CSV table of C-alpha atoms in Angstrom, one decimal:
chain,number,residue,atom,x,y,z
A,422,UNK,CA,-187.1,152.3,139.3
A,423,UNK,CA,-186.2,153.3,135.8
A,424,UNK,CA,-188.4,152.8,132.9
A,425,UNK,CA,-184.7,151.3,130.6
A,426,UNK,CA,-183.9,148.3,131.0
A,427,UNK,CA,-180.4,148.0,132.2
A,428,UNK,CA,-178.0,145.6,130.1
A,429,UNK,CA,-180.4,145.9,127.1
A,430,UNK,CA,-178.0,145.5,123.9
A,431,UNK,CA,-180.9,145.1,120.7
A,432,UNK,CA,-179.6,141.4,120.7
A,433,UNK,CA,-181.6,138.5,120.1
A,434,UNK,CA,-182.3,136.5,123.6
A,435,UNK,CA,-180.1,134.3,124.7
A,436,UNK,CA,-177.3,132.1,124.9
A,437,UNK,CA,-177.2,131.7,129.3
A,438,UNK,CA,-177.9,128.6,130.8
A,439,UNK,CA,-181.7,128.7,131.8
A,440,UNK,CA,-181.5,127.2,135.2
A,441,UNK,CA,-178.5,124.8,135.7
A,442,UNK,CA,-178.0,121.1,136.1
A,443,UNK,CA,-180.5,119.0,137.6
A,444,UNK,CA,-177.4,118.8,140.8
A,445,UNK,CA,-178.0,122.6,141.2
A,446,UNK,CA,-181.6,123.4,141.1
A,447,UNK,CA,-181.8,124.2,144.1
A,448,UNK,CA,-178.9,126.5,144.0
A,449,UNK,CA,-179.7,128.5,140.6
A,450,UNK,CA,-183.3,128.8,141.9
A,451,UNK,CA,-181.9,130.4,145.3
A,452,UNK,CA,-180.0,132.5,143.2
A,453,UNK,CA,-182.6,133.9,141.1
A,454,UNK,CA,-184.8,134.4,143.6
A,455,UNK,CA,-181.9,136.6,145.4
A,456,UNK,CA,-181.4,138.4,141.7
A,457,UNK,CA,-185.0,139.5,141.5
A,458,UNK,CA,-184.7,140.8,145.1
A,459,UNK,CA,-181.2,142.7,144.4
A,460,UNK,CA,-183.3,144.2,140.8
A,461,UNK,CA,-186.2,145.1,143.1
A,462,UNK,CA,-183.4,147.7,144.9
A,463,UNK,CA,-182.1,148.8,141.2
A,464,UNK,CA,-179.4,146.6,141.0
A,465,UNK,CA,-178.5,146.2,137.0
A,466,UNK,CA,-175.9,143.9,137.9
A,467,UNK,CA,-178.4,141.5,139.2
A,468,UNK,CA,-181.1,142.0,136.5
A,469,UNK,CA,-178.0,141.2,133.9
A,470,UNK,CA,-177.5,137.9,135.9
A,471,UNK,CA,-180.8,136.8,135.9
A,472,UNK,CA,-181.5,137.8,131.7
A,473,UNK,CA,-178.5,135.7,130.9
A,474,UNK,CA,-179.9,132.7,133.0
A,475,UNK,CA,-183.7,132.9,131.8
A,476,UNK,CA,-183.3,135.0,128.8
A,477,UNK,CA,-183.0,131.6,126.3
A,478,UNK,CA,-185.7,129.8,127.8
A,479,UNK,CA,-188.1,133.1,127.6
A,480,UNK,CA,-187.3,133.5,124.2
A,481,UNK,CA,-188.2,129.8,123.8
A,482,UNK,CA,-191.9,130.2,125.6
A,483,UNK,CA,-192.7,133.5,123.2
A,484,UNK,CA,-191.5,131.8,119.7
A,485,UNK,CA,-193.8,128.8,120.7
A,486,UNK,CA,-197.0,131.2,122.0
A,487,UNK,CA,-196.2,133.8,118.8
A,488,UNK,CA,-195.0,131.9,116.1
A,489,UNK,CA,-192.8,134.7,114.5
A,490,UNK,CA,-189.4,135.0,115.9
A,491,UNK,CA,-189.1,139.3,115.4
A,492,UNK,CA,-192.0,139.4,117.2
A,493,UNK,CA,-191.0,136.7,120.3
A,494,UNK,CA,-188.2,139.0,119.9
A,495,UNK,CA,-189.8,142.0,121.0
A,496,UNK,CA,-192.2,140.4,124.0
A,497,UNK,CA,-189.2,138.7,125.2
A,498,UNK,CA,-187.9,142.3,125.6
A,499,UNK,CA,-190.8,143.5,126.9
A,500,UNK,CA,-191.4,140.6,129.4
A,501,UNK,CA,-188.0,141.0,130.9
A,502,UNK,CA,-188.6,145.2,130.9
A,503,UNK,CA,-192.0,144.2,133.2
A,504,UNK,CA,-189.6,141.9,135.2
A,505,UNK,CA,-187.2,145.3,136.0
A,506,UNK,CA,-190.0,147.4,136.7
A,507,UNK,CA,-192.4,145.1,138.8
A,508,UNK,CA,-189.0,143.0,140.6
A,509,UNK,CA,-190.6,143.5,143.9
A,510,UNK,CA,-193.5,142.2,143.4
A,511,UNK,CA,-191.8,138.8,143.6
A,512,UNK,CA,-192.8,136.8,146.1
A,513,UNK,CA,-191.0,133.1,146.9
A,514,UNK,CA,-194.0,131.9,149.2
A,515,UNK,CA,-196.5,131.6,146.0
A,516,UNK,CA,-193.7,130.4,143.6
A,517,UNK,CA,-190.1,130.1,142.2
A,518,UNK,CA,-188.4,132.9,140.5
A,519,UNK,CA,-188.2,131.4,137.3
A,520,UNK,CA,-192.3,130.2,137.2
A,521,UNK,CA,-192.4,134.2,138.3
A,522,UNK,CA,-190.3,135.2,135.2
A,523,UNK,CA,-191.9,132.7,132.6
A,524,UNK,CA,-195.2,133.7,133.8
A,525,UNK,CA,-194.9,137.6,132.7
A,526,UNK,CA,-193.2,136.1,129.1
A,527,UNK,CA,-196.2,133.9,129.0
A,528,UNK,CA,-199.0,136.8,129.5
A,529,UNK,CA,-197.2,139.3,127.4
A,530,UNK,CA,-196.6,136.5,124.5
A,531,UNK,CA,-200.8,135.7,124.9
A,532,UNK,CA,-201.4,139.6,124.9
A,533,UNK,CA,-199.6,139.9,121.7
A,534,UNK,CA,-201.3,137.3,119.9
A,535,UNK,CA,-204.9,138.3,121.3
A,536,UNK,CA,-204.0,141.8,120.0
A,537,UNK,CA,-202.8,140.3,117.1
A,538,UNK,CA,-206.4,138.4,116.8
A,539,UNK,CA,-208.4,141.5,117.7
A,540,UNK,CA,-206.8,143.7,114.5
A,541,UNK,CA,-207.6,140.7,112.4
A,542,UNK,CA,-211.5,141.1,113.1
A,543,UNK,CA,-211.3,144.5,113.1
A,544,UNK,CA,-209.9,144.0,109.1
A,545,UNK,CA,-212.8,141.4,109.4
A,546,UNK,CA,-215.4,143.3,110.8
A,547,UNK,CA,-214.8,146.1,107.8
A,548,UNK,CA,-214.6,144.4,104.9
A,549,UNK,CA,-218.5,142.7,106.0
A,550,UNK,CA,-220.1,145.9,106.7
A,551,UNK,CA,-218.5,147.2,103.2
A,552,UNK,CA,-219.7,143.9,100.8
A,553,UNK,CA,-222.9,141.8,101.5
A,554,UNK,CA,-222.6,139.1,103.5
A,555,UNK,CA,-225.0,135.9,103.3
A,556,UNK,CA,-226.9,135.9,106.7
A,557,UNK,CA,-225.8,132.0,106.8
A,558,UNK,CA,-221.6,133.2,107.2
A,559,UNK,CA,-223.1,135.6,109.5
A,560,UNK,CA,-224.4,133.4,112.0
A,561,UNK,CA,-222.0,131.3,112.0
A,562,UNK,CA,-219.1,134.4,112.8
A,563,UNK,CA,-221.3,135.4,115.6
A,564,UNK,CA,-221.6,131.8,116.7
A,565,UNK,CA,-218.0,131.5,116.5
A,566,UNK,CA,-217.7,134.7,118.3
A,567,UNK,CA,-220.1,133.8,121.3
A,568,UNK,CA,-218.2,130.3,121.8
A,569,UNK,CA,-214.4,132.4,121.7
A,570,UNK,CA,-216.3,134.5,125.0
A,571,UNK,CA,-217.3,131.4,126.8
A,572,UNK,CA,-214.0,129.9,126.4
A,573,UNK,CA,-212.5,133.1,127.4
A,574,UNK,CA,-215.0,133.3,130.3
A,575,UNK,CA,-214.3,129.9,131.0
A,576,UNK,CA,-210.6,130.5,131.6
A,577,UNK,CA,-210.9,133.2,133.9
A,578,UNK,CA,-212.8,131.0,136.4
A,579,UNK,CA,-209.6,129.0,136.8
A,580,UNK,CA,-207.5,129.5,139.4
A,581,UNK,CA,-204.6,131.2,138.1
A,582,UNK,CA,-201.8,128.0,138.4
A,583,UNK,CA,-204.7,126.1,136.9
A,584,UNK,CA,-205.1,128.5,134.1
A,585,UNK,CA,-201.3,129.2,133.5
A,586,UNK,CA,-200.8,125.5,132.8
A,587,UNK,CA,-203.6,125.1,130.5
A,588,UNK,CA,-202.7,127.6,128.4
A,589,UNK,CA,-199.3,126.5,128.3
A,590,UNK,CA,-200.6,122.9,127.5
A,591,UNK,CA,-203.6,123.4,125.1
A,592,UNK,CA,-202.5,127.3,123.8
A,593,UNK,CA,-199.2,127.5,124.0
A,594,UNK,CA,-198.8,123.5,122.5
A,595,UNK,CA,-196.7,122.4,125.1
A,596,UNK,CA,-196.0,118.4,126.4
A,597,UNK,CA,-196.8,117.7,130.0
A,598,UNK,CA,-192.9,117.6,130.6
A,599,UNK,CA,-192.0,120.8,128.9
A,600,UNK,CA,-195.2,122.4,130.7
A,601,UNK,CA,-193.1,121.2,134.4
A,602,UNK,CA,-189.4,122.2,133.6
A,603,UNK,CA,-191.6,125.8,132.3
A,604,UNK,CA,-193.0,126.3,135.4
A,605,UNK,CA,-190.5,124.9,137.5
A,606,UNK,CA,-192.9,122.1,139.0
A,607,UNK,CA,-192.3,118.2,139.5
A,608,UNK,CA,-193.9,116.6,136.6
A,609,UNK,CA,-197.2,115.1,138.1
A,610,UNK,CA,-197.8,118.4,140.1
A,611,UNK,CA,-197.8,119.9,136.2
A,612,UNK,CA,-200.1,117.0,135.1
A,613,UNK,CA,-202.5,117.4,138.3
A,614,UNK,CA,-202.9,121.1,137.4
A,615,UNK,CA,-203.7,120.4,133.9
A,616,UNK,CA,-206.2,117.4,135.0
A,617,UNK,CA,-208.3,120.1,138.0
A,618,UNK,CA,-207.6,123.1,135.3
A,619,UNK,CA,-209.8,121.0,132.2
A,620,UNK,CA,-212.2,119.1,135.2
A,621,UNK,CA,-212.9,122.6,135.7
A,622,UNK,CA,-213.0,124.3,132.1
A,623,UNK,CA,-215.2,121.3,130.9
A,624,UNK,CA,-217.8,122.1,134.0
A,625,UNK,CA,-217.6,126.0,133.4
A,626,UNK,CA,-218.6,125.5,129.8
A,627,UNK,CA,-221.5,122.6,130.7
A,628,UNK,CA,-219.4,119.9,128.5
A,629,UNK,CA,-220.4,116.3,129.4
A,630,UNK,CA,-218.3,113.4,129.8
């Protein structure tokens, strides 16, 4: 499969309608399921089809996990570039299309902020071995570094529905209901996987009640 993404014009995301009424969920998530499948053969007709249905609501996930609309720009791009590349991967038994597609803009949107974060200490980490630091702001960076790695660490012990909806909840700043129509989830499914995903967290990191 080709490296370019087919239908790419250097426009902004989108203006397609994410999904479809309520009346035809059903229906639109059918047919993104069958355009991921059609993409996974090289079908640029079908990738086309399914940018112009999720393209708006990806766009929407990255501005709200990036903050800077160039740059939700770009990992909206990339997202949807990982989405032609990686099409057959999909698989409809652990998911629907669209949680499929929102979960690759999710992870590139986090990857851009954490890489983001990580040139930011790097600045950091110069400018303190260049001036001299009291040891006081020292211990508490390395504090503050130590509890970043256990939260980090915590995360990854989630299982990884748990852990998509807690960082859309409690990262990514998201309501209950917009963390359900994200993922494509009835509402108290989304809830229940934020409730076991922070039962969890809270026991990974010893946090009493």
């Amino acid at each position: 499969m080709s490296d370019t993404m087919p239908g790419e014009t250097g426009a902004p995301p989108g203006a397609g309608d994410p999904v479809g009424s309520d009346a035809g969920a059903v229906d639109a998530g059918a047919r993104l399921a069958a355009c991921l499948r059609s993409c996974a053969r090289g079908d640029s007709d079908s990738f086309a089809a399914l940018y112009d249905a999720c393209s708006a609501r990806a766009y929407g996930l990255a501005v709200r996990v990036v903050r800077d609309r160039a740059q939700a720009e770009e990992v909206t791009q990339e997202a949807f570039l990982e989405v032609w590349r990686t099409a057959a991967r999909f698989d409809p038994e652990r998911g629907s299309a669209l949680s499929w597609v929102m979960t690759i803009v999710h992870r590139k949107a986090v990857d851009r902020v954490r890489s983001a974060e990580a040139a930011s200490r790097r600045d950091v980490t110069y400018h303190q071995r260049n001036q001299q630091v009291e040891h006081d702001t020292t211990a508490e960076a390395a504090h503050a570094s130590l509890e970043a790695h256990r939260v980090r660490g915590a995360l990854e012990a989630l299982t990884p529905v748990q852990r998509q909806a807690v960082e859309l909840a409690y990262l990514g700043g998201y309501t209950h209901t917009e963390v359900a129509g994200l993922l494509d989830l009835p509402l108290g499914t989304a809830k229940t996987r934020i409730r076991d995903g922070l039962i969890r967290l809270r026991d990974a990191l010893g946090v009493t009640r």
